[in-house]
Coordinates of C-alpha atoms and ligand atoms in Angstrom, one line a residue:
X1 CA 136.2 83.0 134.7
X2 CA 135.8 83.4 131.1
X3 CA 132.6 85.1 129.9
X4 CA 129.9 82.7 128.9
X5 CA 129.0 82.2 125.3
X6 CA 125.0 82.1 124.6
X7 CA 124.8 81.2 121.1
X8 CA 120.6 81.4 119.5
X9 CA 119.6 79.7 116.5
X10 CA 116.7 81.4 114.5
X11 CA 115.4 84.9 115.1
X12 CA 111.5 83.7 115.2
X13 CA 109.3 83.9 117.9
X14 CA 111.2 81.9 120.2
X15 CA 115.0 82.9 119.4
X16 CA 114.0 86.4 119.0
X17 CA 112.2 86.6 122.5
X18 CA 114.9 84.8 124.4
X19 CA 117.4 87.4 122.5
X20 CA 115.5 90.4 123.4
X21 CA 115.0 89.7 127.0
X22 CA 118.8 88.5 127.1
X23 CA 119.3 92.3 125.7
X24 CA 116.6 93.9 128.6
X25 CA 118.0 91.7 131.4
X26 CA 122.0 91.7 131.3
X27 CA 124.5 94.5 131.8
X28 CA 127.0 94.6 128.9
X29 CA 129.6 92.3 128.9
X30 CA 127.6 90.1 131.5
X31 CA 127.5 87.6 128.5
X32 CA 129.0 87.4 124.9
X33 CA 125.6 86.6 123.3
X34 CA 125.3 85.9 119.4
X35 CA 121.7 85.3 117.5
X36 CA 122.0 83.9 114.0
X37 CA 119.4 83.8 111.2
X38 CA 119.3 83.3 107.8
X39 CA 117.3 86.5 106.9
X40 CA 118.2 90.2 108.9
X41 CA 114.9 90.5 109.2
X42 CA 112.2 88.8 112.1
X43 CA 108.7 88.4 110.5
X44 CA 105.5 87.7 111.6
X45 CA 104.7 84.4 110.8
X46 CA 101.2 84.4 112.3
X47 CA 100.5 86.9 109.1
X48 CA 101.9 85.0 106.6
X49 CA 98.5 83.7 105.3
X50 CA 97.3 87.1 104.5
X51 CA 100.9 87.5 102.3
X52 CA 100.0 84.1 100.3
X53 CA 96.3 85.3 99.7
X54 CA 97.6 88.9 98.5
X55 CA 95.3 90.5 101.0
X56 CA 98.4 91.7 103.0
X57 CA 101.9 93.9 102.3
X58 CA 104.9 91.7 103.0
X59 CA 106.0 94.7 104.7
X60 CA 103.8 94.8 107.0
X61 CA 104.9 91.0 107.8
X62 CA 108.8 91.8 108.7
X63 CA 110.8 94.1 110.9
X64 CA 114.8 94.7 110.4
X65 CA 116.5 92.8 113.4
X66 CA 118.7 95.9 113.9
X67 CA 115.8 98.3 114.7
X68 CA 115.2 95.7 117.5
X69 CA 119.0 95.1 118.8
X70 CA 121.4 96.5 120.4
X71 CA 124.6 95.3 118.5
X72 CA 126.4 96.2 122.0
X73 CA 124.5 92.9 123.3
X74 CA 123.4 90.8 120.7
X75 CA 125.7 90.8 118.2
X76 CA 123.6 89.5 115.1
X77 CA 125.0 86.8 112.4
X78 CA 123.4 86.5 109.0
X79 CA 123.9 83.0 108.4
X80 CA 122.2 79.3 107.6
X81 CA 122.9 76.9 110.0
X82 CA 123.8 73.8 108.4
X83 CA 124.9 71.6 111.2
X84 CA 124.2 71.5 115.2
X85 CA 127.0 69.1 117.1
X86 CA 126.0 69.5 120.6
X87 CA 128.7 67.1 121.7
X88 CA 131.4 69.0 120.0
X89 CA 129.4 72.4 121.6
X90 CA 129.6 73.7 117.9
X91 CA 127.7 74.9 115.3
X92 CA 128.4 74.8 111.5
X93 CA 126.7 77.4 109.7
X94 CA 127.4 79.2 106.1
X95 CA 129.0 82.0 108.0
X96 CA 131.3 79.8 109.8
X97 CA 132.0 77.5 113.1
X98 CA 130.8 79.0 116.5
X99 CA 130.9 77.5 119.6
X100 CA 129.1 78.1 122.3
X101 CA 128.6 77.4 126.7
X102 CA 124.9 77.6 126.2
X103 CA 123.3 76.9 122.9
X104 CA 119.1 77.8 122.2
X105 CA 118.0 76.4 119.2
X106 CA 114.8 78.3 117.5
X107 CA 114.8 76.5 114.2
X108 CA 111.1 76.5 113.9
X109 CA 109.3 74.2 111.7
X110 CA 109.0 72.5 108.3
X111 CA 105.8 71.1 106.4
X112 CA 105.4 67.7 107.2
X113 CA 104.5 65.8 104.3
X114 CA 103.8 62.5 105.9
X115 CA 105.3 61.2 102.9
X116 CA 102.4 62.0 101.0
X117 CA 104.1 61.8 97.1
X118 CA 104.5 64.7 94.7
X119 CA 103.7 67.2 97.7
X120 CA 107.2 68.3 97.6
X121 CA 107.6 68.8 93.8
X122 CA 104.2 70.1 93.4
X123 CA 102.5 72.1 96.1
X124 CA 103.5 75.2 98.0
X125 CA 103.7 75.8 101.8
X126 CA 103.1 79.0 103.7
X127 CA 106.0 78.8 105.2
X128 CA 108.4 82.0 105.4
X129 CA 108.1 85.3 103.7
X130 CA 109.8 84.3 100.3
X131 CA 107.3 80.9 99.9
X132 CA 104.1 83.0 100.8
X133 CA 105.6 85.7 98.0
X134 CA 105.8 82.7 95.4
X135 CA 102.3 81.5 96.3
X136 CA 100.4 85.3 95.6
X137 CA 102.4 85.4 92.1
X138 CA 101.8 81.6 91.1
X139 CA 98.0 82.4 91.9
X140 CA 98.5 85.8 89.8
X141 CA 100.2 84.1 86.9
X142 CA 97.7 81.2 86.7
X143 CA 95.1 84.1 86.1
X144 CA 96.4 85.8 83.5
X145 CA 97.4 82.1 81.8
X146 CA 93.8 81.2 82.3
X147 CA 93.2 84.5 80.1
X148 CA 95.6 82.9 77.5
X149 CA 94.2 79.7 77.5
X150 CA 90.5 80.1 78.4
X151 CA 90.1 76.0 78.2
X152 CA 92.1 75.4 81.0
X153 CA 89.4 76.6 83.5
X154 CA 91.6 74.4 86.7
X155 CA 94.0 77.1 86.5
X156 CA 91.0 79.1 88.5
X157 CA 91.1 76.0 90.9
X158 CA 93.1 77.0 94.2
X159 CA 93.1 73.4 96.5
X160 CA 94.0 73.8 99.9
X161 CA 95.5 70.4 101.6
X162 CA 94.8 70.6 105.4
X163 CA 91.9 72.8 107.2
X164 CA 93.5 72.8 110.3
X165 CA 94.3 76.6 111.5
X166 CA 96.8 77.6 108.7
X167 CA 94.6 76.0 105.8
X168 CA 91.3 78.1 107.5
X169 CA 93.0 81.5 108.1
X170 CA 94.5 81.1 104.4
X171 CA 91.1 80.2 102.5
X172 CA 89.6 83.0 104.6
X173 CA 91.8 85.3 103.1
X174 CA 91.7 84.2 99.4
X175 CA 87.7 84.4 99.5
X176 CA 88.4 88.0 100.1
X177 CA 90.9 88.4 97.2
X178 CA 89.2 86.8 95.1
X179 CA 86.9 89.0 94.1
X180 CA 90.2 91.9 93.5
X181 CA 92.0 89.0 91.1
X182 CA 88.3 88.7 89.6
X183 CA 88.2 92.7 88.4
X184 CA 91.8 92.7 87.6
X185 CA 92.4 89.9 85.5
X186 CA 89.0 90.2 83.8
X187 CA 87.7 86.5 84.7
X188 CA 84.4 85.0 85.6
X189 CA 84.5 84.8 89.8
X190 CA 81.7 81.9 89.3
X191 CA 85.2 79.7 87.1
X192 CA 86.6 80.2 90.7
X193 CA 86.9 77.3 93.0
X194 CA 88.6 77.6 96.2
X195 CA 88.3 73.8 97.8
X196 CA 89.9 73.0 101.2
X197 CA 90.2 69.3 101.6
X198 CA 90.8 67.7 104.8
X199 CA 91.7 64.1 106.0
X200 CA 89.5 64.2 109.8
X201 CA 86.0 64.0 110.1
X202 CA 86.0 67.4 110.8
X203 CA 87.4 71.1 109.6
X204 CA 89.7 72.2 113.0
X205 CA 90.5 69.0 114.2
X206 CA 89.8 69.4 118.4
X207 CA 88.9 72.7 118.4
X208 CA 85.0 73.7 119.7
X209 CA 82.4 71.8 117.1
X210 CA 80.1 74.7 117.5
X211 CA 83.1 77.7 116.4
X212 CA 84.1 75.2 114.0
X213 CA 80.4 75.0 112.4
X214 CA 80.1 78.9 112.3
X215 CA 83.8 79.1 110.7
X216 CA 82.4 76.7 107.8
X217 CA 79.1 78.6 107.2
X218 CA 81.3 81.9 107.0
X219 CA 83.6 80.5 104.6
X220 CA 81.2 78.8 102.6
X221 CA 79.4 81.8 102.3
X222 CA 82.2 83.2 100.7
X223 CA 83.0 80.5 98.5
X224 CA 85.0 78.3 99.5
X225 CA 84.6 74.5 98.8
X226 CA 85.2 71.8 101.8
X227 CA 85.6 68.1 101.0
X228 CA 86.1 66.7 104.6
X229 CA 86.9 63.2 105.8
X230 CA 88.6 63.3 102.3
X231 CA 92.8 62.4 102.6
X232 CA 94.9 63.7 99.5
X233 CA 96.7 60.8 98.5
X234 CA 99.1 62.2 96.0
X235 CA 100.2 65.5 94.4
X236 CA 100.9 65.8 91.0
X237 CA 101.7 68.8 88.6
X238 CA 97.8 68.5 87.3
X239 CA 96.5 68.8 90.6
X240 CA 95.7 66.3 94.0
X241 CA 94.4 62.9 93.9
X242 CA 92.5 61.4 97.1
X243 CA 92.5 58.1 98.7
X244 CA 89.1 57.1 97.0
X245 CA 90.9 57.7 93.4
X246 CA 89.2 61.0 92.3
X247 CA 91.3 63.6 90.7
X248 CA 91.0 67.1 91.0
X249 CA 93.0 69.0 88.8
X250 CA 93.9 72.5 89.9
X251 CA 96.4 75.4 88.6
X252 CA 97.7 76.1 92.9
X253 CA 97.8 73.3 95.4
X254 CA 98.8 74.6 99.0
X255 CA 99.8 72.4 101.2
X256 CA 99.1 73.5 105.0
X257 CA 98.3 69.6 106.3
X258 CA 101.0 70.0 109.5
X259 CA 104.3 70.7 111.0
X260 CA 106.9 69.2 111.8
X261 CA 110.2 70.7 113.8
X262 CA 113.3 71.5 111.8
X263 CA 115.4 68.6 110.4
X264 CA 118.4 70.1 111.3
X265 CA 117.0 69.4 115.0
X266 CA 116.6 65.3 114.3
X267 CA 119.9 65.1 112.3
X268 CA 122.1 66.9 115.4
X269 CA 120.8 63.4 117.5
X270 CA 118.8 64.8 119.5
X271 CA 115.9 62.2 120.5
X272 CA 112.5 63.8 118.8
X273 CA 108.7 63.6 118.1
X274 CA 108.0 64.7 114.8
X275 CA 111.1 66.5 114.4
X276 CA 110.4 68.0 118.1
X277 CA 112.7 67.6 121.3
X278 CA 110.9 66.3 124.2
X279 CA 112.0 69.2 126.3
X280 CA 112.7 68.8 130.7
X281 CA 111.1 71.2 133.1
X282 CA 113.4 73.5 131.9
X283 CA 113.6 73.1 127.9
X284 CA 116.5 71.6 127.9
X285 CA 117.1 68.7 125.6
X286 CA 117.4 65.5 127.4
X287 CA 121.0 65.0 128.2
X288 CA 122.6 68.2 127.6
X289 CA 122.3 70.7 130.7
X290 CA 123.1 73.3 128.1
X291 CA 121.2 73.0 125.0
X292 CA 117.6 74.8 125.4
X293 CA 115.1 74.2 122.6
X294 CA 112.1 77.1 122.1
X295 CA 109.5 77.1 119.9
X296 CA 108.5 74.5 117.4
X297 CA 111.3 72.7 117.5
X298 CA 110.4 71.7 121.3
X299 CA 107.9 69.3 122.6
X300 CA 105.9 70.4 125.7
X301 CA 103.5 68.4 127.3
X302 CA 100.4 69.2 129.6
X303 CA 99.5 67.9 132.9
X304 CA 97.5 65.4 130.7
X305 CA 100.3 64.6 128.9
X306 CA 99.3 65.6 125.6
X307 CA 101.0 67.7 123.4
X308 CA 100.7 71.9 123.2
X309 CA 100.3 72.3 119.8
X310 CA 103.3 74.4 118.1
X311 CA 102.0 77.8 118.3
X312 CA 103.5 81.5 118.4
X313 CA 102.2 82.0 121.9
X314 CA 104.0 79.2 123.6
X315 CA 107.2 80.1 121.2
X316 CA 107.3 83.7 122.8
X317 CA 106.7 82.2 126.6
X318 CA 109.2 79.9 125.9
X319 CA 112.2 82.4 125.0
X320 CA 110.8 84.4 127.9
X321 CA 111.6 81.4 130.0
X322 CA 114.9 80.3 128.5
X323 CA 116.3 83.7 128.4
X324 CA 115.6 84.0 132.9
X325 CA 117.1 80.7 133.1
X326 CA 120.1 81.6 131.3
X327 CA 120.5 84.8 133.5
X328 CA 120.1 83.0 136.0
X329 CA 122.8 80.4 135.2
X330 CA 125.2 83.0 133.7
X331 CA 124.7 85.2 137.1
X332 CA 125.0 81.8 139.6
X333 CA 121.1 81.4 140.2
X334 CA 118.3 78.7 140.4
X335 CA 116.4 77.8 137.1
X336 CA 112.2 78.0 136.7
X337 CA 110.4 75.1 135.4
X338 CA 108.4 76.2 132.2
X339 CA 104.7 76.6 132.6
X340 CA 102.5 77.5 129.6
X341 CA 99.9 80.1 130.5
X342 CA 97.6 79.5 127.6
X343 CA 95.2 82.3 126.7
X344 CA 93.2 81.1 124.3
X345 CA 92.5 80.8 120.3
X346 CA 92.1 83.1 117.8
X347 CA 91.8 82.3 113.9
X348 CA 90.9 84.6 111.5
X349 CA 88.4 84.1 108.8
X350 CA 88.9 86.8 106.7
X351 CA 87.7 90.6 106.4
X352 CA 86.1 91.4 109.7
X353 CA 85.1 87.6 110.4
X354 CA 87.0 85.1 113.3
X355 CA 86.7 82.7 115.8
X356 CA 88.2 82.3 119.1
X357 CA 88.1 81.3 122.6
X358 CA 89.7 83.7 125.1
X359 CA 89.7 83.4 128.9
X360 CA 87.2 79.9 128.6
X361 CA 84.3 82.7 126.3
X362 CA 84.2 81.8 122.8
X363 CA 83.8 84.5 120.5
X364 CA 82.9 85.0 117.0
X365 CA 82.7 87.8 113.8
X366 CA 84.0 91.5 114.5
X367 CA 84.7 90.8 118.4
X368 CA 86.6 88.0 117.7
X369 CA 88.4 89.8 115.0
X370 CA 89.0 92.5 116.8
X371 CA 90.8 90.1 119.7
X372 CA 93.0 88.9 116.9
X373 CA 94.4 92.5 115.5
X374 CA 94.8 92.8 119.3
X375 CA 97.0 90.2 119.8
X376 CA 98.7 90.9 116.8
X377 CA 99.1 94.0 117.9
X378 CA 100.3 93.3 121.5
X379 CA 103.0 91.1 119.9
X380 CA 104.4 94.2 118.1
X381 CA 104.4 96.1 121.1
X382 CA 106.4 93.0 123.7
X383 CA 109.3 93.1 120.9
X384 CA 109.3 96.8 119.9
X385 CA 107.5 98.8 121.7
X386 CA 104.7 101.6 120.6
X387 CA 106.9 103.0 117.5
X388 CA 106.6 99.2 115.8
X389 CA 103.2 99.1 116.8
X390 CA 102.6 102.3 114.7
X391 CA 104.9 101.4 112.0
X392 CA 103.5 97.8 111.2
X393 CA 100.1 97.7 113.1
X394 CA 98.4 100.6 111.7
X395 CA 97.4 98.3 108.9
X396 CA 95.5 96.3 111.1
X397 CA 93.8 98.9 112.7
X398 CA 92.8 100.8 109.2
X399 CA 91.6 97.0 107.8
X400 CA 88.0 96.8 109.4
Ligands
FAD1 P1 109.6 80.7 113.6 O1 108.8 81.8 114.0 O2 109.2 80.0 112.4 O3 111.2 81.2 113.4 C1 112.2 80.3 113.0 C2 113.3 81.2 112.6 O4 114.5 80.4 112.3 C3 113.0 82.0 111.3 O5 113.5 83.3 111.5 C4 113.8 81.3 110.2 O6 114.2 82.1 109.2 C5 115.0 80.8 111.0 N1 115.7 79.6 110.5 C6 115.1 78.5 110.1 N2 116.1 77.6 109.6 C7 117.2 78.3 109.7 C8 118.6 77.9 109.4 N3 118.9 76.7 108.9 N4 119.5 78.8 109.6 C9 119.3 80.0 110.1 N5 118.0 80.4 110.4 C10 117.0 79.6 110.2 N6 100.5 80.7 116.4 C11 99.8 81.4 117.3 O7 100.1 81.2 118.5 N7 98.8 82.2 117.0 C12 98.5 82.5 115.7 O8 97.6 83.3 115.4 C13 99.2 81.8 114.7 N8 99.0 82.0 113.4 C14 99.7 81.3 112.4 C15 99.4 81.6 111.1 C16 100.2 80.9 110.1 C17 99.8 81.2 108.7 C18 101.2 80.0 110.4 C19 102.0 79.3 109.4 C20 101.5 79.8 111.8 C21 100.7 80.4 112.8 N9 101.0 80.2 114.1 C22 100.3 80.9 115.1 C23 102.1 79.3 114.6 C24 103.3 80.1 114.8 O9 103.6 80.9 113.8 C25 104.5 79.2 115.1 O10 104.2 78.3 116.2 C26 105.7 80.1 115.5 O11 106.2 80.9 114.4 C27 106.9 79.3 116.0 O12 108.0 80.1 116.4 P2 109.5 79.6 116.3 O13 110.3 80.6 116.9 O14 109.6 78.2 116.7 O15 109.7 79.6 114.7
NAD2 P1 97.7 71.3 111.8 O1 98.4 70.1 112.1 O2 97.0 72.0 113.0 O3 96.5 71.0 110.8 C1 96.8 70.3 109.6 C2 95.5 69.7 109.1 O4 95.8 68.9 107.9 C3 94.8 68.7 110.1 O5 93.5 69.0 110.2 C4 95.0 67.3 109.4 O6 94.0 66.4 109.7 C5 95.0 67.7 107.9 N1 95.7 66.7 107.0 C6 96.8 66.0 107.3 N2 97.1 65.2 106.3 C7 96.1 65.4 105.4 C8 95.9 64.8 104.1 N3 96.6 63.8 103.6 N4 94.8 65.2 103.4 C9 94.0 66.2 103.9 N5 94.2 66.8 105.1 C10 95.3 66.4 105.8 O7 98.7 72.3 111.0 P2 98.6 73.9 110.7 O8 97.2 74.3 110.4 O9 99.6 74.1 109.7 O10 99.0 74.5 112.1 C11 100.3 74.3 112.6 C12 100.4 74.9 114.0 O11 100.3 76.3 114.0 C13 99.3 74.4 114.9 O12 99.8 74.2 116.2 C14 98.3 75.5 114.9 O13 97.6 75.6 116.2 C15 99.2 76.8 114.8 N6 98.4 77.8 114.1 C16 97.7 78.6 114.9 C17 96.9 79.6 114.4 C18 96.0 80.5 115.3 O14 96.1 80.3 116.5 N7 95.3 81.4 114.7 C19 96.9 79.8 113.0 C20 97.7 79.0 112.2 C21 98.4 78.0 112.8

């Protein structure tokens, strides 16, 4: 028999796990294993806020794929994948057609807009490491125009569309800059307005009201502006207007109101949720025995049958899954259902401030800030051992 072909798509949290414990788990030449991704770098996207705010080194943020593969293994493609065609077992990508006996798709996810017009044209999206790099320099440059043309005081006004987890962690992070961009740029901090506007009766849709009060008080302590039960109706290059007509003009809008899975996911046929694949027992999208989806391009439900939310730590459980399922298919053994093991919550509010529930205990300020550079940390540690940790963590330990 020939040797299988495992072909990955996307080098995030998911594709990247599933690849590295592929690498742990087969002998060479078990398996002719091939992970593509448009960048040859992994990065961490649970950091990216801090990038966007400029309270974080993009450095930090991204780790070469070759200091974590073993090209004997994994042989690694820099490519875009433009096209999946599971029924042709192929892949088109900018690097070429590859085919594949088992495909796992690790996409990740794209903003959804929910149609919302102008959002597109006009507002940014912490989204990889290159969009988070745009966002710090279009805040930067709107600073030094404001110096240029003191009337235009709205280009000091940085809206933030969504206060779910991204649009929290990312305000929390500006309220600390702030103050940096302030001295450097020579500008008032009282002409600053940082207003996070969100469509739900509440900042944190679902999570704990009582975390989600203390996470407002901390941020609005620091500055930051909350218009909630307030949609944004439109986007336009002056700034947002809401569903009750107001305007608020503004030099930065960021859009962090929701995910969606990758469109690539929707256009290969597959049947989706919000750009998600409805996933069995084993991840594998309905109707094709060999095509495993990880990350936030799948769609996993609990025993209530509501949704996991897309998050890092089901991404990385999920390529841990995949990858001992396809061992187990490529060496003739029995596949394991999926089950989530979710530890908790952690979201970051800044400089030494968080909130969290860990274990069922909620915690909140240094000890829940703490738990977050730890699981930060840990992350470094599953894909690269103690060297990464010391090479892109230290950061987090030094930031107190
Ligand atoms: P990703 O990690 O996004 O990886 C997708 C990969 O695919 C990327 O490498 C990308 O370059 C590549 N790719 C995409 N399209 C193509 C293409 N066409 N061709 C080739 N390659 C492509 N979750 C948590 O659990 N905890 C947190 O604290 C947390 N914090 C977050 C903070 C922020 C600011 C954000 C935005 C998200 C956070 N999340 C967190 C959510 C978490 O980051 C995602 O759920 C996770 O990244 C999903 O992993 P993934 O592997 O599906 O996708
Ligand atoms: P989200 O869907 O969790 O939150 C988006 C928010 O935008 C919601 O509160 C929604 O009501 C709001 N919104 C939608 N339309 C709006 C409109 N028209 N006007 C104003 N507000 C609007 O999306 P996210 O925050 O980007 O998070 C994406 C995923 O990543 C989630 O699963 C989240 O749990 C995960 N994440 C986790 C962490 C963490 O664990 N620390 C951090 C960031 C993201």
């Amino acid at each position: 028999m020939s040797t299988p072909k495992i072909l990955i798509l996307g080098a995030g949290y998911g594709g990247l796990m599933t690849a590295l414990k592929l690498q742990k788990e087969l002998s060479y030449g078990e398996a002719d294993v091939t992970l593509i991704n448009k960048h040859d770098y992994h990065y961490i996207t649970t950091q990216l806020h801090e990038l966007a705010a400029g309270t974080g080194d993009p450095e930090d943020a991204r780790v070469f794929l070759d200091e974590l593969l073993d090209a004997r293994k994994i042989r690694f493609v820099k490519a875009v994948v433009t096209e999946i065609k599971p029924q042709e077992r192929k892949v088109e990508t900018t690097g070429g057609t590859f085919d594949y006996d088992y495909l796992v798709i690790g996409l990740g996810s794209e903003p959804e807009t929910f149609g919302i017009q102008g959002l597109k044209e006009y507002a940014l999206c912490i989204r990889s490491l290159n969009a988070v790099r745009m966002i710090r320099e279009h805040i930067e440059y709107n600073f030094a125009r404001y110096k240029n043309e003191p009337e235009r005081e709205e280009l000091l006004t940085i809206i933030v569309g969504g206060a779910g987890f991204t649009g929290i962690e990312f305000v929390g992070e500006l309220a600390d800059r702030v103050p940096e961009l302030c001295k450097a740029f020579d500008v008032d901090p009282a002409k600053v307005k940082i207003i996070n506007i969100e469509a739900a009766p509440t900042a944190l849709p679902g999570f704990d009201p009582e975390l989600v009060e203390y996470a407002m008080n901390v941020l609005q302590k620091k500055g930051v502006t909350f218009r909630i039960n307030t949609p944004i109706k439109e986007c336009t290059p002056e700034g947002v207007i809401l569903a009750n007509g107001e305007e608020i003009k503004a030099g930065t809008v960021v859009w962090t109101g929701g995910v969606r899975g990758n469109s690539l996911v929707e256009k290969a046929g597959f049947e989706t949720m919000r750009g998600r694949v409805k996933v069995d027992d084993y991840l594998r999208a309905p109707g094709y025995d060999n095509v495993f989806v990880v990350g936030d391009c799948s769609l996993v439900f609990n025993e209530q049958g509501r949704p996991y939310p897309p998050t890092a730590q089901i991404a990385i459980q999920e390529g841990q899954n995949c990858a001992r399922n396809l061992v187990a298919l490529v060496r003739g053994g029995s596949l394991e259902p999926f089950k989530p093991h979710i530890r908790g919550t952690v979201a970051s509010l800044g400089r030494g401030e968080a909130i969290g529930i860990v274990g069922g205990r909620k915690l909140t300020g240094s000890a829940a800030a703490w738990m977050k550079k730890l699981i930060d940390l840990r992350y470094l540690y599953l894909i690269g051992g103690l060297s990464l940790v010391l090479r892109k963590g230290r950061h987090k330990l030094l930031r107190v």
